[in-house]
Coordinates of C-alpha atoms and ligand atoms in Angstrom, one line a residue:
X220 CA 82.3 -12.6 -16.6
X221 CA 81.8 -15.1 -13.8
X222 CA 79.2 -13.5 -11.4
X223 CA 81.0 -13.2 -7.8
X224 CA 80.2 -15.8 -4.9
X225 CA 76.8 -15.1 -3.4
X226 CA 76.6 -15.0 0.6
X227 CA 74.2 -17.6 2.5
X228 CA 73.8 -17.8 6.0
X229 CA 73.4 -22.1 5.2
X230 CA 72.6 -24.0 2.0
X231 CA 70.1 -27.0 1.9
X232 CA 71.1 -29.0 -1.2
X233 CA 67.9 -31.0 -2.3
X234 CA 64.6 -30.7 -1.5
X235 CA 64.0 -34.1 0.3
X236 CA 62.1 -35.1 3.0
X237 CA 64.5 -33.4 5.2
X238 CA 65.8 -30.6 3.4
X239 CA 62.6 -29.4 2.8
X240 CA 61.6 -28.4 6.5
X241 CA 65.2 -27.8 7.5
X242 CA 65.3 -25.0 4.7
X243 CA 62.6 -23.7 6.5
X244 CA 63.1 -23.9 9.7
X245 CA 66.2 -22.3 9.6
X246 CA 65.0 -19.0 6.7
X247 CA 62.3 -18.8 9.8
X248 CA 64.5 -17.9 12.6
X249 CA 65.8 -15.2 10.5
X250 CA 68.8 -17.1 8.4
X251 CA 69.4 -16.6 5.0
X252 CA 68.9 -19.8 3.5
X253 CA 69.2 -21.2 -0.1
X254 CA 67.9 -24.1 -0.7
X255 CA 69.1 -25.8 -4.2
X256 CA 67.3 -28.6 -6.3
X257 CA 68.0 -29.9 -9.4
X258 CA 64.3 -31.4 -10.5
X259 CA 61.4 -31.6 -8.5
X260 CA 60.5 -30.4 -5.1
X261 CA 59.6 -32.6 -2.3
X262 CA 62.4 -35.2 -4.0
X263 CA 61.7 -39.2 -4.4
X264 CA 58.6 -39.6 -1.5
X265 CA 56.5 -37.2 -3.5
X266 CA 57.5 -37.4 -7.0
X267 CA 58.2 -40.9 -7.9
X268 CA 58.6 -43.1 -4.1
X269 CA 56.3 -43.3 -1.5
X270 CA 53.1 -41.0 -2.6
X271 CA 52.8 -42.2 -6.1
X272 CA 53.4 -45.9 -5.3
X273 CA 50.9 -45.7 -2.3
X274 CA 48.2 -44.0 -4.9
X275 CA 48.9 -46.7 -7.0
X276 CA 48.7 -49.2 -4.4
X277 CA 45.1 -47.8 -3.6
X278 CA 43.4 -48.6 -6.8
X279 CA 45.6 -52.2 -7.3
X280 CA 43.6 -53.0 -3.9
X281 CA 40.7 -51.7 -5.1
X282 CA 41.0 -53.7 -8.4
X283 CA 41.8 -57.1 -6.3
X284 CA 38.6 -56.3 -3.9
X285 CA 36.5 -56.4 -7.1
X286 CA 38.4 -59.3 -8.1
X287 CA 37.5 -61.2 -4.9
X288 CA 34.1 -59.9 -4.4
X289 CA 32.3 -63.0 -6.7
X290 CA 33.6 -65.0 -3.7
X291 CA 31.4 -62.7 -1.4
X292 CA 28.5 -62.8 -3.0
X293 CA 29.1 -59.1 -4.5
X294 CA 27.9 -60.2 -8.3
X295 CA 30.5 -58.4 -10.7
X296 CA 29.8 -57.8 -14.1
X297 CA 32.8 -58.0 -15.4
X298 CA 36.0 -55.2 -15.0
X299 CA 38.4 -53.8 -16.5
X300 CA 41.2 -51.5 -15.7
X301 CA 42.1 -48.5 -16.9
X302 CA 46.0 -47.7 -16.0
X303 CA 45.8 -44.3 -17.7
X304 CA 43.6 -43.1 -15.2
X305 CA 45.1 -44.3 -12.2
X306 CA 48.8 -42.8 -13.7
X307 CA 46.5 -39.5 -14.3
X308 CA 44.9 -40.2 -10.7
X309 CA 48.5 -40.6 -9.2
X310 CA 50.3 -37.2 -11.8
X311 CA 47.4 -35.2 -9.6
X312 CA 48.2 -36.5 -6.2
X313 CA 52.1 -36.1 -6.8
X314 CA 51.4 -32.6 -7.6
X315 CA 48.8 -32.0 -5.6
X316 CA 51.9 -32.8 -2.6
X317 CA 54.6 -31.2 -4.6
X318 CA 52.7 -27.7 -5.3
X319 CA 51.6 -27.1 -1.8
X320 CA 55.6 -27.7 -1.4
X321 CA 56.2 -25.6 -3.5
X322 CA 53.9 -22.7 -2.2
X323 CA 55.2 -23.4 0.9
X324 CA 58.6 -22.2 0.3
X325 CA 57.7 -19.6 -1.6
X326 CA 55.9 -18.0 1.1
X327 CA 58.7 -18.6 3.7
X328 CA 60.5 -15.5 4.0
X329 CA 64.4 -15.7 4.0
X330 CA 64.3 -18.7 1.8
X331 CA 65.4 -18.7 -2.0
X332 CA 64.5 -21.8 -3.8
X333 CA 67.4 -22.1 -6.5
X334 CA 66.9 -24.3 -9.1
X335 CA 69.7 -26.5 -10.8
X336 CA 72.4 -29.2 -9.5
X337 CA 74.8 -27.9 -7.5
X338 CA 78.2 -29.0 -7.1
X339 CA 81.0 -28.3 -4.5
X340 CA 83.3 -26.3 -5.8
X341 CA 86.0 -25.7 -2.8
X342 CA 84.9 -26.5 1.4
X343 CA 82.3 -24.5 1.8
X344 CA 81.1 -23.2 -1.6
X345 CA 79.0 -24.8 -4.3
X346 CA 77.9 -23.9 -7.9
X347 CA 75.0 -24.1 -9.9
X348 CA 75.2 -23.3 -13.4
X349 CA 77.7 -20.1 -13.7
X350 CA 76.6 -18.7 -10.0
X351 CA 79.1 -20.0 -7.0
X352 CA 77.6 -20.0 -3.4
X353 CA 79.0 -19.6 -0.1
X354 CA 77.8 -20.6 3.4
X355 CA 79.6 -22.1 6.8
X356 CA 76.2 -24.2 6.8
X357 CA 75.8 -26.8 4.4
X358 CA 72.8 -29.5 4.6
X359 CA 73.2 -32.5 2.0
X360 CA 69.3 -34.0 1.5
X361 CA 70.3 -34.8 -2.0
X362 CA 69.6 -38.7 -1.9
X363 CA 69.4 -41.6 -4.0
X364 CA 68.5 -43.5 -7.1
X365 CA 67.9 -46.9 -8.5
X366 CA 71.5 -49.1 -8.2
X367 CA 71.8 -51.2 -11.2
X368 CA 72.9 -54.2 -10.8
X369 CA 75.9 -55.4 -13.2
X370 CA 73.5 -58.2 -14.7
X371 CA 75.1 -58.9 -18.3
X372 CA 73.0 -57.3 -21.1
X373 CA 71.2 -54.8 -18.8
X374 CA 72.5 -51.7 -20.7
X375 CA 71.2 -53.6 -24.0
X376 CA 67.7 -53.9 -23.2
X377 CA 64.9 -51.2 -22.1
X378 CA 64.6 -52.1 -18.2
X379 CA 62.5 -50.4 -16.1
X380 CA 63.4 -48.7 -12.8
X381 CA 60.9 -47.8 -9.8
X382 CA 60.7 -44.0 -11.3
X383 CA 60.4 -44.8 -15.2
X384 CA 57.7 -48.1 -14.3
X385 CA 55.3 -45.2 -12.8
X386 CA 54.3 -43.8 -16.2
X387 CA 54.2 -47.0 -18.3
X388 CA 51.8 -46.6 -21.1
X389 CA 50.6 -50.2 -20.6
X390 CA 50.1 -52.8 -18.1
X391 CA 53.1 -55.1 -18.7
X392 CA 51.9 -58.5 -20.0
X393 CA 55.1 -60.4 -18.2
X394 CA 56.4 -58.1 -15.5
X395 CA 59.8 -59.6 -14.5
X396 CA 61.0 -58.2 -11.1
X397 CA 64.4 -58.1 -10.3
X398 CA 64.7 -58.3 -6.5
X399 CA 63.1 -59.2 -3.2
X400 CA 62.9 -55.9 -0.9
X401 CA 61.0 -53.4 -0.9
X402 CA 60.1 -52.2 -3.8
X403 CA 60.1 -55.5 -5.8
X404 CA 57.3 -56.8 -3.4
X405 CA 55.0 -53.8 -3.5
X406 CA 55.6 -53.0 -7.3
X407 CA 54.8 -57.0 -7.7
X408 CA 51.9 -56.9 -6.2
X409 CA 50.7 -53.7 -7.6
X410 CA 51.0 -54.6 -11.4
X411 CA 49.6 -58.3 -10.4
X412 CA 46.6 -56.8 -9.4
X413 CA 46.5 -54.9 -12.7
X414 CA 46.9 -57.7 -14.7
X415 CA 50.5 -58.7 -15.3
X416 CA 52.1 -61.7 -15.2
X417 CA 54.8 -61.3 -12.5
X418 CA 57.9 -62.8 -11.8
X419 CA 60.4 -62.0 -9.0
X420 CA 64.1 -62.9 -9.1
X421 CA 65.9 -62.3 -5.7
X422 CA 69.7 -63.4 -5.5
X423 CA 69.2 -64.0 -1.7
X424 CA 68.0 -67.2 0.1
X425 CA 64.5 -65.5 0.7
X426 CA 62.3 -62.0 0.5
X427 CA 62.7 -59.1 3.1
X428 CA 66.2 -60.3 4.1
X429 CA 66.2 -59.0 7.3
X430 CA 62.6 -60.3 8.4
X431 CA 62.3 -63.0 10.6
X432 CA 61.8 -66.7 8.4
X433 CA 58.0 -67.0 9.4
X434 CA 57.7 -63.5 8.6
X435 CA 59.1 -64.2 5.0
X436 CA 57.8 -67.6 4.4
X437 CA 54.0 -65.8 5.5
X438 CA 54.8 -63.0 2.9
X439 CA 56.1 -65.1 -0.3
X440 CA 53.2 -68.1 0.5
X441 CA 50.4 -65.3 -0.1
X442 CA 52.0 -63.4 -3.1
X443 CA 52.2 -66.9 -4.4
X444 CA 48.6 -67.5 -3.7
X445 CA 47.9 -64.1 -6.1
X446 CA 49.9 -65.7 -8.4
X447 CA 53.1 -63.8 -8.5
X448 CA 56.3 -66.6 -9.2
X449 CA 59.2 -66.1 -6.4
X450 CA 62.3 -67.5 -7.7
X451 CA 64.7 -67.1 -4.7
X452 CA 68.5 -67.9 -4.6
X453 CA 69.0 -66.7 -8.0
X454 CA 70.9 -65.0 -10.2
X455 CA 70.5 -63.3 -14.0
X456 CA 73.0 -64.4 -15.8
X457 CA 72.3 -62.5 -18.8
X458 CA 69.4 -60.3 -19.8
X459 CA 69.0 -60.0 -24.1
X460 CA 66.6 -58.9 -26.5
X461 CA 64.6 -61.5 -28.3
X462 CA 65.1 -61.0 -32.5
X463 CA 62.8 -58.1 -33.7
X464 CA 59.6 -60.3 -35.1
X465 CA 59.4 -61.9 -31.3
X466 CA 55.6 -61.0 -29.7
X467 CA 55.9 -58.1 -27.5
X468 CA 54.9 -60.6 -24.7
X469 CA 58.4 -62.2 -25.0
X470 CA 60.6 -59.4 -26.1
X471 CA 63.2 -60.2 -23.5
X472 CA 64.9 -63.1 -22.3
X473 CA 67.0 -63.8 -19.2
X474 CA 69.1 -66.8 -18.8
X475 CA 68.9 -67.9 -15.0
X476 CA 71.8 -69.5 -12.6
X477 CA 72.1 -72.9 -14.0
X478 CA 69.4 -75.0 -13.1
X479 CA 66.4 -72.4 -13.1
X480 CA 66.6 -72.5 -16.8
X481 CA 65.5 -69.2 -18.4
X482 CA 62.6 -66.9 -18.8
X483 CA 60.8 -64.5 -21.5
X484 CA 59.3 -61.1 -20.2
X485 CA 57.5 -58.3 -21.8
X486 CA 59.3 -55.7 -19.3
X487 CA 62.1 -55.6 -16.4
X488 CA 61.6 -54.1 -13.5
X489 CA 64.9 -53.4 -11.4
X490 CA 64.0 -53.0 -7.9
X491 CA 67.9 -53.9 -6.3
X492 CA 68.3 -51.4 -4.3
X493 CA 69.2 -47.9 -4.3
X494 CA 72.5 -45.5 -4.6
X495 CA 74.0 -42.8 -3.4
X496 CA 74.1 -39.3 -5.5
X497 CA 77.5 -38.5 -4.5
X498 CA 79.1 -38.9 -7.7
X499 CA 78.1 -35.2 -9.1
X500 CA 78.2 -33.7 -5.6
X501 CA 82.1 -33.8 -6.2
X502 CA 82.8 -34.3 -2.3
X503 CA 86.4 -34.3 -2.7
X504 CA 86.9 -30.7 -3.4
X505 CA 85.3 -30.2 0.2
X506 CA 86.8 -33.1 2.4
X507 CA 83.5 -34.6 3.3
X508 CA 84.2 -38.6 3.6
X509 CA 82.3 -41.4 2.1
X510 CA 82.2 -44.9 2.9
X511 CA 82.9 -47.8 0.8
X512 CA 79.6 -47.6 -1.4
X513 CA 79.4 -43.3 -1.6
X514 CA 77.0 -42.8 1.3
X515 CA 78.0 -39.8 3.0
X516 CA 79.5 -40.5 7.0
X517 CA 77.8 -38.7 9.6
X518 CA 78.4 -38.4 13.3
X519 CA 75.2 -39.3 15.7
X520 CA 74.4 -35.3 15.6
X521 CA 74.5 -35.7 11.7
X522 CA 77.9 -34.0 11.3
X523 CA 80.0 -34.8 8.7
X524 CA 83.8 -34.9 9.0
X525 CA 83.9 -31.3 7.9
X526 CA 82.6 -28.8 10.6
X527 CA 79.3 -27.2 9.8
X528 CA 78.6 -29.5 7.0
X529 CA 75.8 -32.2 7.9
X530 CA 74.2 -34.9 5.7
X531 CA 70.4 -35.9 6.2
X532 CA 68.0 -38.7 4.6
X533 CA 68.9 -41.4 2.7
X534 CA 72.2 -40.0 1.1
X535 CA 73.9 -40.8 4.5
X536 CA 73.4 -44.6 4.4
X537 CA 71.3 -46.6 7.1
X538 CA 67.6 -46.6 7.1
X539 CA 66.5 -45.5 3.8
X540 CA 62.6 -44.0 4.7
X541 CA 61.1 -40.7 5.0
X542 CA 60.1 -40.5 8.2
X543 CA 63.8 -40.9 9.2
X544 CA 64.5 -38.4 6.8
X545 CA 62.1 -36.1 8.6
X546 CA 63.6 -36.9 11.9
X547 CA 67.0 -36.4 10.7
X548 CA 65.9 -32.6 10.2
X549 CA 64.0 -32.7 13.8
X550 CA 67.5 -33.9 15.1
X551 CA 69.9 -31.1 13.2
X552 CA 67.3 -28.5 13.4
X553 CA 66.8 -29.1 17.4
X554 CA 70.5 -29.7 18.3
X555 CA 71.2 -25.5 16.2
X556 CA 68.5 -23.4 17.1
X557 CA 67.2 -24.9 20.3
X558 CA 70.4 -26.1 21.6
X559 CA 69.0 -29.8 22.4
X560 CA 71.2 -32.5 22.3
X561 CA 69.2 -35.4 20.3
X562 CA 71.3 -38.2 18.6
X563 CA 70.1 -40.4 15.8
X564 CA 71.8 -42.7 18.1
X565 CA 69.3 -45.7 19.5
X566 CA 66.2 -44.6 18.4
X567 CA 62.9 -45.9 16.9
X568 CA 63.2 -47.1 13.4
X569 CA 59.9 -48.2 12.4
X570 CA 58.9 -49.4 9.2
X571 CA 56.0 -50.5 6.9
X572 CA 56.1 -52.7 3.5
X573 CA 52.9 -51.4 1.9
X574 CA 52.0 -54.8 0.5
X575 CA 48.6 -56.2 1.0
X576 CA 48.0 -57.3 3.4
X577 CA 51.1 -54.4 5.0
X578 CA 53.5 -55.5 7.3
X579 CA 54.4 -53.2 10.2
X580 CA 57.7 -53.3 11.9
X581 CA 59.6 -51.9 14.9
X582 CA 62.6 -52.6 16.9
X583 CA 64.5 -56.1 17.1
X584 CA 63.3 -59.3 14.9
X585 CA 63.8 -62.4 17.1
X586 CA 66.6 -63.7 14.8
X587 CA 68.3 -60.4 15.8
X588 CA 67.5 -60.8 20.0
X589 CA 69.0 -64.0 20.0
X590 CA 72.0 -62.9 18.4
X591 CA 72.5 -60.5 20.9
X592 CA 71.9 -63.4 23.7
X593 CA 68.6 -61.4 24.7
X594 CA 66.3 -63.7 27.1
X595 CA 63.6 -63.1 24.9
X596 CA 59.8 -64.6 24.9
X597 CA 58.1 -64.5 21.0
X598 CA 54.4 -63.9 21.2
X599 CA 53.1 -65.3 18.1
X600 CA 48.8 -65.1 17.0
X601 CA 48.2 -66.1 13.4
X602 CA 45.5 -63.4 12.0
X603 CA 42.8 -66.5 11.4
X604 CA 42.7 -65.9 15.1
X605 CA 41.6 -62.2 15.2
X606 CA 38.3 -61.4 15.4
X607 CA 38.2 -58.9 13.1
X608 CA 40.5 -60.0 10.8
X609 CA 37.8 -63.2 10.9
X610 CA 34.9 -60.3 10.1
X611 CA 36.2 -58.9 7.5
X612 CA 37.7 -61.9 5.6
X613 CA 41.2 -60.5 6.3
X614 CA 43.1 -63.4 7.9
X615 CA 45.9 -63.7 6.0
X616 CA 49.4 -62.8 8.2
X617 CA 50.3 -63.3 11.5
X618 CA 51.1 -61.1 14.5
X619 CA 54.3 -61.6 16.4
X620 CA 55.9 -59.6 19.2
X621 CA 59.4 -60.1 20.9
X622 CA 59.6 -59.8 24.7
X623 CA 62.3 -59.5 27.2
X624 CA 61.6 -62.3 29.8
X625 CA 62.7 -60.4 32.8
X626 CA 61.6 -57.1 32.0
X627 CA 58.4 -57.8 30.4
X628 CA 59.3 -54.9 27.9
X629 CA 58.5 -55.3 24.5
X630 CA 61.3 -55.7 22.5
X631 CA 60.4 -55.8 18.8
X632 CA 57.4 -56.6 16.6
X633 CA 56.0 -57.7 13.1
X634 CA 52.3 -57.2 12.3
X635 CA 51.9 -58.5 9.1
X636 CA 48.2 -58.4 8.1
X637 CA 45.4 -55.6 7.5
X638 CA 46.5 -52.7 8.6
X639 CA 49.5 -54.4 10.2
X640 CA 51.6 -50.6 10.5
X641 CA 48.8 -48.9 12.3
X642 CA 49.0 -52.0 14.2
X643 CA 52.8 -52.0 14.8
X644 CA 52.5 -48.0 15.7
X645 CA 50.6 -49.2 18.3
X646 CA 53.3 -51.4 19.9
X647 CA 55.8 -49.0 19.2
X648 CA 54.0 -46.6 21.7
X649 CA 54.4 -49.0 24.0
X650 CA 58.1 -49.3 23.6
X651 CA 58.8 -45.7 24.0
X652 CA 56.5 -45.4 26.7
X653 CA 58.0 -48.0 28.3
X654 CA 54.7 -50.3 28.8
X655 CA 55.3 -53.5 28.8
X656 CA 53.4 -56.1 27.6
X657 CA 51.4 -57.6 30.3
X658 CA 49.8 -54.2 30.7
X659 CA 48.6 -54.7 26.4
X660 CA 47.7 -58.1 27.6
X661 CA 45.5 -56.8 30.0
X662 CA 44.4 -53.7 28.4
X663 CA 41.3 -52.5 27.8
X664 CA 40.5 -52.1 23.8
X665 CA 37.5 -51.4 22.0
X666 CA 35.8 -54.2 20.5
X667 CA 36.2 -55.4 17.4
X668 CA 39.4 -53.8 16.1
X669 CA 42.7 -55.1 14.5
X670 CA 44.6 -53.8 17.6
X671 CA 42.1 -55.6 20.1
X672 CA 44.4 -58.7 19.2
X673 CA 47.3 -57.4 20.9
X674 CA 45.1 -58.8 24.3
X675 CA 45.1 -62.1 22.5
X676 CA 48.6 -61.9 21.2
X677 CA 50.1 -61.3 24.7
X678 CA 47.8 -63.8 26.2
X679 CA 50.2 -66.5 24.3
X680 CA 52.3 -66.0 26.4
X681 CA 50.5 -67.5 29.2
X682 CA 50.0 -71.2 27.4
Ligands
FAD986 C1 59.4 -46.5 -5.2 C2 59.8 -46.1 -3.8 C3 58.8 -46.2 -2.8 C4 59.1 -45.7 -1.5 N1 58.1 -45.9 -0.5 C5 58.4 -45.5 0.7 C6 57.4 -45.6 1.7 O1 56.3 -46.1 1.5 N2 57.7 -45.1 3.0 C7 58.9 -44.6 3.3 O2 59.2 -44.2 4.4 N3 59.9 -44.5 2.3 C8 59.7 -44.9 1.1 N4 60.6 -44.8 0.1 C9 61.9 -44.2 0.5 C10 61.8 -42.6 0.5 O3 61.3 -42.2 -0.7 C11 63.1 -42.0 0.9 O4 63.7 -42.6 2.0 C12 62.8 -40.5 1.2 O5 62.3 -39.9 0.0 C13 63.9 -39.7 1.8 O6 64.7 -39.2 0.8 P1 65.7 -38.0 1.1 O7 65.1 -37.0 2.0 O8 67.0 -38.6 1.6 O9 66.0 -37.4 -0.3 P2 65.1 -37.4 -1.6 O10 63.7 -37.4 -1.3 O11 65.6 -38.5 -2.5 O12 65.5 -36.0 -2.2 C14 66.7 -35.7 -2.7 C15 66.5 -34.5 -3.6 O13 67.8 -33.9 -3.9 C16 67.8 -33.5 -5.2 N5 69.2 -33.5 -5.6 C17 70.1 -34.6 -5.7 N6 71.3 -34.2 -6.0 C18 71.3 -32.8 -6.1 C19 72.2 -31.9 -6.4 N7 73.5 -32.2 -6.6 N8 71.8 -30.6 -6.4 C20 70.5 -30.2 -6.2 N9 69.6 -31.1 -5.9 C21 69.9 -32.4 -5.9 C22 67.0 -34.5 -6.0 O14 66.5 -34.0 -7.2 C23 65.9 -34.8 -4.9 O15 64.8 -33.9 -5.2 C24 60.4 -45.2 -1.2 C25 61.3 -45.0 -2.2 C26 61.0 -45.5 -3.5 C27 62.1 -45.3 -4.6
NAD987 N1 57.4 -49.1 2.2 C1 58.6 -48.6 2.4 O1 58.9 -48.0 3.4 C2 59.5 -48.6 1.2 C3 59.0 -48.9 -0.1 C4 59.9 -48.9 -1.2 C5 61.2 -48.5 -1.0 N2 61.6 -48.2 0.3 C6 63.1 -47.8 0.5 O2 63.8 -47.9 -0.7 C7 64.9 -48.7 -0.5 C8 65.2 -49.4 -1.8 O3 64.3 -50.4 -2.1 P1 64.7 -51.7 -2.9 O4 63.6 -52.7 -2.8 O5 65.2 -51.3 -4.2 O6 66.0 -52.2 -2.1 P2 66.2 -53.3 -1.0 O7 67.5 -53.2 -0.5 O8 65.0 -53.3 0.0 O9 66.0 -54.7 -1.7 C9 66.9 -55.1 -2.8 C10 66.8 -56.6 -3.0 O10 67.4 -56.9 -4.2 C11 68.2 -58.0 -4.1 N3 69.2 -58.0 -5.2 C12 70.3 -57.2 -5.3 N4 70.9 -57.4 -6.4 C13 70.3 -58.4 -7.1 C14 70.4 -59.1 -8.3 N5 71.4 -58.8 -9.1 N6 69.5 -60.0 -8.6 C15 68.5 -60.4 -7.8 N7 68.3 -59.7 -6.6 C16 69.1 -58.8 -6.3 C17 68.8 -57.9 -2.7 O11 69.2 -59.2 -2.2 C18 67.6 -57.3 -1.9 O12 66.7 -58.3 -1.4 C19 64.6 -49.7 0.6 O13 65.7 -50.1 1.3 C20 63.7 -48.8 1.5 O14 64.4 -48.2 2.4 C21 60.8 -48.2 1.4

């Protein structure tokens, strides 16, 4: 016998970046909350996105410092790396982050942490295995995962993804990387500096699509200078297995847009981008629309077209990062129990590529000013320039800032270079305190940091 419909005050379905704290928060001020997931708590930033890959990151740096140091005078004895201790390094961050997440909910009264996928199964009521739940609140934080890309072949060969590639029991001989974003540039980098052979294939005419051109031409020139290949404006046309008795080094092949020829790869990463998991959330039985590629519509309060049913994170489109995802929550939980009135509408979206060196970003590139017929002044100080960049044998990258000419407000910037988002952060104080950039340019900083530049970089400005 089918158990009857059990009662929530509001459902949180995934435990996300978002969902997580909104679950929370709302159990706290004395609502009944369930919060469903269907694998691990804390979602993609702790188990397989941003924590893991920035672990991994960590020791790849380390690995290329040792690299380098010969060329410091730092004698090396030879090195080696060991990936299954920095995959067993990164398994006891990732739940190190997930178990306090864990605890946490556990000790938040009001809050039942149900485990399984649930699915709607009428407007306001999901199920999850043979139980059916009921609330007027319902939260969607349930996400993404890895698009694949209709390349021909790709279901015949073992390709990677950016969740399977962070448990690989060997460090790829011939890493082919399918993309140019995020992922394909920090994954890249990461296994180059492990010892792969790496190879990006991006379909577009250059990496970071949105960046600015001296932002992506800075970027590919010093991957290429690690070694990694860039082949941009290019398409897989087909992706096979070489015959059995092939070396492991060449077990795949992929035959490129005519005139790049083709290429053999021990492993394929594909890093194109990321989908919606609306599919099994079976949205139609409630009414909750979806645009044209499944992300979930939201109002600028985070309201779907169904009253009292919201969607946070990366599951409703736009800026796919967890720190949005955390806002979203500030945003819905605010605007419910406080009564504010905060609107995802115009606000900060900062960003940081966790290459090395990073590149921080916030607000307008200048491609995107001048499209909007901004009078706009472009600050530009290559990092050979900064001091400590200079000190530390850092000077790869530049630092660029957009500013409006009349207003002297600071309008958008790209740090690209050691440290480049705690860099960025500190512009993007500026632009939500309203400073504006001959203040920086005048500003006292202490000496010798990264962010002592900003002086320098503003000081352009004057030539
Ligand atoms: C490799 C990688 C690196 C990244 N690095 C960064 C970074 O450095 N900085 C950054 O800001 N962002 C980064 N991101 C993006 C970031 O991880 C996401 O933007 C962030 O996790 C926000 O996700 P979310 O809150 O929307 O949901 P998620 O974290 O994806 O959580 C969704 C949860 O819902 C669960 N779920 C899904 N469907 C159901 C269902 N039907 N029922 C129950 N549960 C369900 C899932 O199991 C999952 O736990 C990275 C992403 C990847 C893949
Ligand atoms: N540091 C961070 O904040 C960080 C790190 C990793 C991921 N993320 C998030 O995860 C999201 C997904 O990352 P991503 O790198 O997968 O996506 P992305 O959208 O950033 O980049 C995908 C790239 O793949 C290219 N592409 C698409 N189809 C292709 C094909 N068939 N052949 C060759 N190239 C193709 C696209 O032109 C694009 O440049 C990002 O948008 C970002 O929001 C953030």
């Amino acid at each position: 016998m089918t158990p009857p419909t059990k009662k929530w005050d509001a459902i949180v379905v995934g435990s996300g970046q978002g969902g997580t704290p909104l679950a929370r928060k709302l159990a706290r001020a004395g609502m009944q909350t369930a919060l469903i997931e269907g694998e691990h708590v804390g979602g993609t930033c702790i188990n397989e996105g941003c924590t893991p890959t920035k672990t991994m990151i960590a020791d790849a740096k380390l690995a290329q410092w040792v690299r380098e140091a010969p060329d410091r005078g730092i004698g090396v004895a030879g090195f080696s790396v060991d990936l299954a201790q920095i995959i067993a390094r990164k398994n006891s961050v990732v739940t190190a982050f997930r178990t306090a997440g864990e605890k946490g909910l556990a000790a938040t009264p009001n809050l039942t942490l149900i485990r399984g996928f649930g699915s709607f199964s009428g407007p306001k009521t999901l199920v999850v295995g043979e139980q059916e739940h009921r609330a007027d609140l319902i939260f969607i934080n349930a996400g993404c995962y890895p698009a694949i890309p209709p390349v021909p072949g790709i279901d015949t060969v073992p390709y990677l993804t950016s969740k399977t590639i962070l448990d690989i029991p060997v460090i790829p001989a011939h890493l082919v990387v399918l993309g140019g974003g995020y992922i394909a540039l920090e994954m890249g980098q990461l296994f180059k500096r492990l010892g792969s052979e790496v190879t990006l294939i991006e379909r577009g005419k250059a990496l970071l699509s949105r960046e600015d051109e001296d932002i992506q031409q800075a970027m590919q020139q010093f991957l290429e200078e690690e070694g990694i290949r860039v082949y941009l404006d290019t398409q897989v046309r087909k992706v096979s297995s070489w015959h059995r008795d092939a070396p492991a080094t060449d077990a795949l092949m992929l035959d490129l847009d005519p005139g790049s020829g083709s290429l053999s790869a021990s492993h394929l990463l594909v890093a194109t981008g990321r989908a919606p998991r609306t599919a099994e959330l079976h949205l139609e039985r409630t009414g909750v629309e979806m645009d044209a590629h499944g992300f979930i519509k939201v109002d600028d309060q985070l309201q779907t077209n169904v009253p009292g049913i919201y969607a946070l994170g990366d599951i409703k489109g736009g800026p796919a990062f967890t720190h949005i995802s955390y806002n979203d929550y500030i945003i819905i939980s605010r605007n419910l129990l406080d009564k504010a009135n905060m609107s995802i509408k115009d606000r900060q979206v900062p960003y940081t590529v966790f290459t090395d060196p990073q590149l921080g970003r916030i607000g307008l590139t200048e491609k995107e000013a001048l499209a909007q017929g901004l009078p706009i002044r472009t600050a530009i100080l290559p990092m050979t320039h900064v001091a400590r960049a200079i000190e530390t044998g850092h000077t790869k990258g530049l630092m660029k800032a957009i500013v409006h000419t009349d207003t002297r407000q600071i309008l958008g910037a790209a740090i690209l270079g050691e440290e480049g988002g705690e860099v960025m952060t500190v512009l993007q104080m500026a632009m939500a305190g309203g400073i504006t950039y001959d203040t920086i340019r005048d500003m006292v900083f202490a000496h010798p940091l990264y962010a002592e530049s900003l002086n320098n970089l503003f000081l352009t400005l004057e030539r």
